[in-house]
Amino acid sequence: FVGVGGGNDFQWCFSQVKGAIDEDVAEADIISTVEFNYSGELLATGDKGGRVVIFQREQESKNRPHSRGEYNVYSTFQSHEPEFDYLKSLEIEEKINKIRWLPQQNAAHSLLSTNDKTIKLWKISQRDKRAEGYNLKDEDGRLRDPFRITSLRVPVLLPMDRMVEASPRRIFANAHTYHINSISVNSDHETYLSADDLRVNLWHLEITDRSFNIVDIKPANMEELTEVITAAECHPHQCNVFVYSSSKGTIRLCDMRAAALCDRQSKFFEEPEDPSSRSFFSEIISSISDVKFSHSGRYMMTRDYLSVKVWDLNMENRPVETYQVHEYLRSKLCSLYENDCIFDKFECCWNGADSAIMTGSYNNFFRMFDRNTRRDITLEASRENSKPRAILKARKVSTGGKRKKDEISVDSLDFNKKILHTAWHPKENVIAVAATNNLYIFQDKIN
Amino acid sequence: MRKRGSRPIYMPVRRRREKANMYSKGTKRKFSDGVDNKAVAASYSLQRQSLLDMSLLKLQLCHMLAEPNLCRSVLIANTVRQIQEEMAHDGSWQVVTEALGGSGHGPSDRLVDTEVLCQSSEQQDGGPRLYSVMGYDGCREEEVVTDKALCSVVVGDRAPALLLGTIGHCWDRGELRVEDGVSKDSGTGEEEGTKSGEGAKMATGQVFGTFEIKNGAPGSDPALEELFSDVDASYYDLDTMLTGMQSAPKMGPYDFLDSLASSHGSVSNSSCRADLNELDHIMEIIVGS
């Protein structure tokens, strides 16, 4: 299916927006990660305050056949609390850096959530029935005097208001000296990896007191440090393969069968630098902020500051596709360096069919690229375009001297409004876009 | 404290006319014909020095935060290293040292622009060194490491390829404002009027100023003071910094940082909430969980 709007056949519409309308954004409410589960029925968000909010899609109702199921709050819980590291005199932020769902194995749902230092496995289960008529205890739970029990009865299950409970089942702590930037569940459904600035660890989901270090790029002498790990991901089908990206714009693919410590990569992906565009900022903008395998496992996508690149795993020397996200910022790099925006870490995502990719930008803009038609579109997540089923209009940034009507000039872009986190439903054309403290959900228009 | 919307003193002043040129030119960067090459080179050096100063400032501030973002620190440090390598290649390093009256030192000895930051750690009288101002141990390793990376940059053989134009057109700070409610055009107009006179005078001062501070305590040099007059000098006082790190993080420095960077994740978001978790945490350590 086609994932990008602009043509007659396909358009994106506003569906829902979650979050406060206030201009004053509380820092704790800033969304820091968004993730659909495997079926797309659940959508999880994490925020800077350490909370996780899970939305569930309602069943499509017969009353409103034109709108797909809406996402409503299913569960909210405090995943991480701020901590203080006494040995180092430092506060550990409670901000949720990543959430990754585990494949569903029973009625309950499980996910991994992580802050800078600690990963937690949460089980979310719901109860909508309760048992009544116990023999050994009263309705209020008090034990009955056994001598008073004269007859036996079978407890009956009665419906109750749905109660959703989240409980921490595993806490994977004390394995990372540096800040965790990625977690990724392996295709074997038994292990997962976590990556910080200098190391990648492999865990078993059942074992919390041990993890295997599989990548360590910490130099013996920290003064020699020039490169850090920025993201890591497990291959979607090959449980022995994973990749990690670096601040120098390189990606290393590793095979865990080759050695216990995967310091030597199996494949090394790097695009040669274009000498004509070299500047003092070249390295910074080449730093990869996100890496994602395609669902097929044949490709991977990387996001650096100005572009998104699609790589064929069989070709290491250059990407097969490059998409410019906001090339008009290239002439602004110095200002963006000064205000630190150049260090913003944008994420990227594939659609279910791997035919389209999406990533965020500034001014609450986000971009989508259709890999087949090579069409791209810029859309905006804003309250102004928030009427139900309103079709999103394509936005354009004017780069030349003349600014057309409806275009916005680079000067007018709001660099405080950045869309770093987006997610695409695994099967349908439904996308979730995090704009600071608001979560926007867009769907395709049903004719 | 630098007021919102104002540009720091060390940034070169750009004429407004150049703004329009940058827009109409698209992505290719070229200086127009007829510009004197020497002027171009001087302007480029100035801008490069500004970038160096800005980067060093970022690294210093970085170490005042609760826990610096390692990726950002590494990228900034690499940028500083690149600039220094290029300056050494250019010979501009040597020009400066000759002007200072330095005798017979090789360029590598003079890559000490950042020694001021390493030196501050040497000034400490024993005691536990929680971190060195320029180093990745700000990321809180168990071992304390002195970082002299930038003090001992080895000058490589290859000259970094660099397009003057690319740098030149990046410098127009007037374009971007992250802070809300700042009227860009009126703001820069005002500033350019008052500071254009100072600009030329600052240029020479700042190039030499950064070398002079290596011999004195930070903040005591008049050139340096002028450079950072916008900034509260206590931030560069080592004692203040150390005290700040040992107690709960102050909000003071963050205001300054906010004017440099908007919602960047490296800024610690709240004061210490040790009381809430203190007992639990201690128990965890004791129990060894």
Short mmCIF file of C-alpha atoms in Angstrom, two decimals, chain B residues 20-161:
data_model
loop_
_atom_site.label_atom_id
_atom_site.label_comp_id
_atom_site.label_asym_id
_atom_site.label_seq_id
_atom_site.Cartn_x
_atom_site.Cartn_y
_atom_site.Cartn_z
CA ALA B 20 20.00 38.54 1.36
CA ASN B 21 22.93 37.22 -0.59
CA MET B 22 22.95 34.03 1.37
CA TYR B 23 19.34 33.32 0.67
CA SER B 24 19.43 33.95 -3.00
CA LYS B 25 22.47 31.83 -3.54
CA GLY B 26 21.03 28.46 -2.77
CA THR B 27 23.25 25.82 -1.33
CA LYS B 28 26.50 26.48 -3.14
CA ARG B 29 28.72 28.79 -1.22
CA LYS B 30 30.96 31.21 -2.97
CA PHE B 31 32.37 34.53 -2.07
CA SER B 32 31.62 37.07 -4.72
CA ASP B 33 34.39 38.18 -7.00
CA GLY B 34 36.10 41.33 -6.19
CA VAL B 35 36.43 40.63 -2.48
CA ASP B 36 39.94 41.08 -1.37
CA ASN B 37 41.54 37.70 -0.65
CA LYS B 38 43.34 38.95 2.37
CA ALA B 39 40.16 40.31 3.83
CA VAL B 40 38.48 37.01 3.19
CA ALA B 41 41.23 35.12 4.92
CA ALA B 42 41.12 37.43 7.89
CA SER B 43 37.39 37.17 8.13
CA TYR B 44 37.60 33.43 7.91
CA SER B 45 40.19 33.28 10.70
CA LEU B 46 38.01 35.40 12.84
CA GLN B 47 35.04 33.20 12.28
CA ARG B 48 37.05 30.10 12.89
CA GLN B 49 38.33 31.56 16.14
CA SER B 50 34.77 32.37 17.11
CA LEU B 51 33.73 28.83 16.47
CA LEU B 52 36.64 27.63 18.57
CA ASP B 53 35.69 29.93 21.42
CA MET B 54 32.08 28.89 21.24
CA SER B 55 33.03 25.24 21.30
CA LEU B 56 35.32 25.65 24.28
CA LEU B 57 32.60 27.51 26.10
CA LYS B 58 30.18 24.70 25.42
CA LEU B 59 32.61 22.16 26.76
CA GLN B 60 33.15 24.15 29.91
CA LEU B 61 29.45 24.54 30.53
CA CYS B 62 28.97 20.92 29.72
CA HIS B 63 30.98 20.00 32.76
CA MET B 64 28.87 22.08 35.03
CA LEU B 65 25.79 20.06 34.33
CA ALA B 66 24.81 17.10 36.41
CA GLU B 67 26.02 14.63 33.85
CA PRO B 68 27.16 15.78 30.46
CA ASN B 69 25.88 14.14 27.35
CA LEU B 70 28.88 12.14 26.21
CA CYS B 71 27.97 12.12 22.52
CA ARG B 72 27.64 15.88 22.44
CA SER B 73 30.90 16.36 24.33
CA VAL B 74 32.75 14.09 21.96
CA LEU B 75 31.38 15.84 18.91
CA ILE B 76 32.26 19.28 20.25
CA ALA B 77 35.73 18.15 21.26
CA ASN B 78 36.30 16.67 17.82
CA THR B 79 35.28 19.98 16.31
CA VAL B 80 37.75 21.81 18.51
CA ARG B 81 40.44 19.38 17.50
CA GLN B 82 39.69 19.92 13.84
CA ILE B 83 39.90 23.66 14.19
CA GLN B 84 43.15 23.46 16.04
CA GLU B 85 44.64 21.13 13.47
CA GLU B 86 43.72 23.48 10.75
CA MET B 87 45.04 26.46 12.60
CA ALA B 88 48.31 24.68 13.10
CA HIS B 89 48.50 23.86 9.43
CA ASP B 90 47.69 27.37 8.42
CA GLY B 91 50.54 28.60 10.43
CA SER B 92 48.16 30.97 12.10
CA TRP B 93 49.13 29.30 15.30
CA GLN B 94 52.70 30.24 14.73
CA VAL B 95 51.81 33.75 13.73
CA VAL B 96 50.03 34.22 16.98
CA THR B 97 52.79 32.79 19.10
CA GLU B 98 55.36 34.94 17.37
CA ALA B 99 53.28 37.98 18.04
CA LEU B 100 53.16 36.97 21.67
CA GLY B 101 56.91 36.82 21.74
CA GLY B 102 57.05 33.08 22.14
CA SER B 103 60.38 31.73 21.15
CA GLY B 104 61.20 28.63 19.25
CA HIS B 105 58.27 26.51 20.29
CA GLY B 106 56.90 24.11 17.76
CA PRO B 107 53.27 24.27 16.82
CA SER B 108 52.38 21.24 18.82
CA ASP B 109 53.57 22.83 21.99
CA ARG B 110 51.38 25.72 21.28
CA LEU B 111 48.21 23.78 20.86
CA VAL B 112 47.47 24.90 24.31
CA ASP B 113 44.45 26.95 23.72
CA THR B 114 42.59 24.49 25.81
CA GLU B 115 45.33 24.13 28.33
CA VAL B 116 43.59 26.76 30.32
CA LEU B 117 40.99 24.14 30.97
CA CYS B 118 43.48 21.43 31.77
CA GLN B 119 45.44 23.84 33.86
CA SER B 120 42.54 24.51 36.14
CA SER B 121 42.74 20.97 37.28
CA GLU B 122 46.41 21.39 38.04
CA GLN B 123 45.61 24.37 40.17
CA GLN B 124 43.69 22.27 42.59
CA ASP B 125 45.46 21.53 45.82
CA GLY B 126 45.31 17.82 46.18
CA GLY B 127 41.92 16.67 47.21
CA PRO B 128 39.66 14.48 45.19
CA ARG B 129 39.40 15.60 41.64
CA LEU B 130 35.81 14.92 40.77
CA TYR B 131 36.36 15.78 37.16
CA SER B 132 38.67 17.71 34.96
CA VAL B 133 37.14 20.55 33.11
CA MET B 134 38.01 19.13 29.75
CA GLY B 135 37.42 15.48 29.83
CA TYR B 136 35.01 12.66 29.41
CA ASP B 137 35.21 11.68 33.00
CA GLY B 138 32.42 14.11 33.42
CA CYS B 139 30.43 11.10 32.45
CA ARG B 140 31.15 9.71 35.84
CA GLU B 141 33.51 6.85 35.64
CA GLU B 142 34.81 5.16 38.70
CA GLU B 143 38.34 6.18 37.86
CA VAL B 144 39.17 9.84 37.61
CA VAL B 145 41.00 10.64 34.44
CA THR B 146 42.70 13.79 33.47
CA ASP B 147 41.96 14.61 29.94
CA LYS B 148 44.75 16.27 28.10
CA ALA B 149 43.41 15.34 24.74
CA LEU B 150 43.19 18.88 23.60
CA CYS B 151 46.40 19.86 25.28
CA SER B 152 48.35 17.40 23.24
CA VAL B 153 46.72 17.32 19.87
CA VAL B 154 49.08 15.83 17.39
CA VAL B 155 49.20 17.73 14.20
CA GLY B 156 48.39 15.34 11.42
CA ASP B 157 49.97 15.40 8.03
CA ARG B 158 46.93 15.84 5.95
CA ALA B 159 45.39 19.26 5.77
CA PRO B 160 41.69 19.17 6.40
CA ALA B 161 39.90 20.22 3.30
#
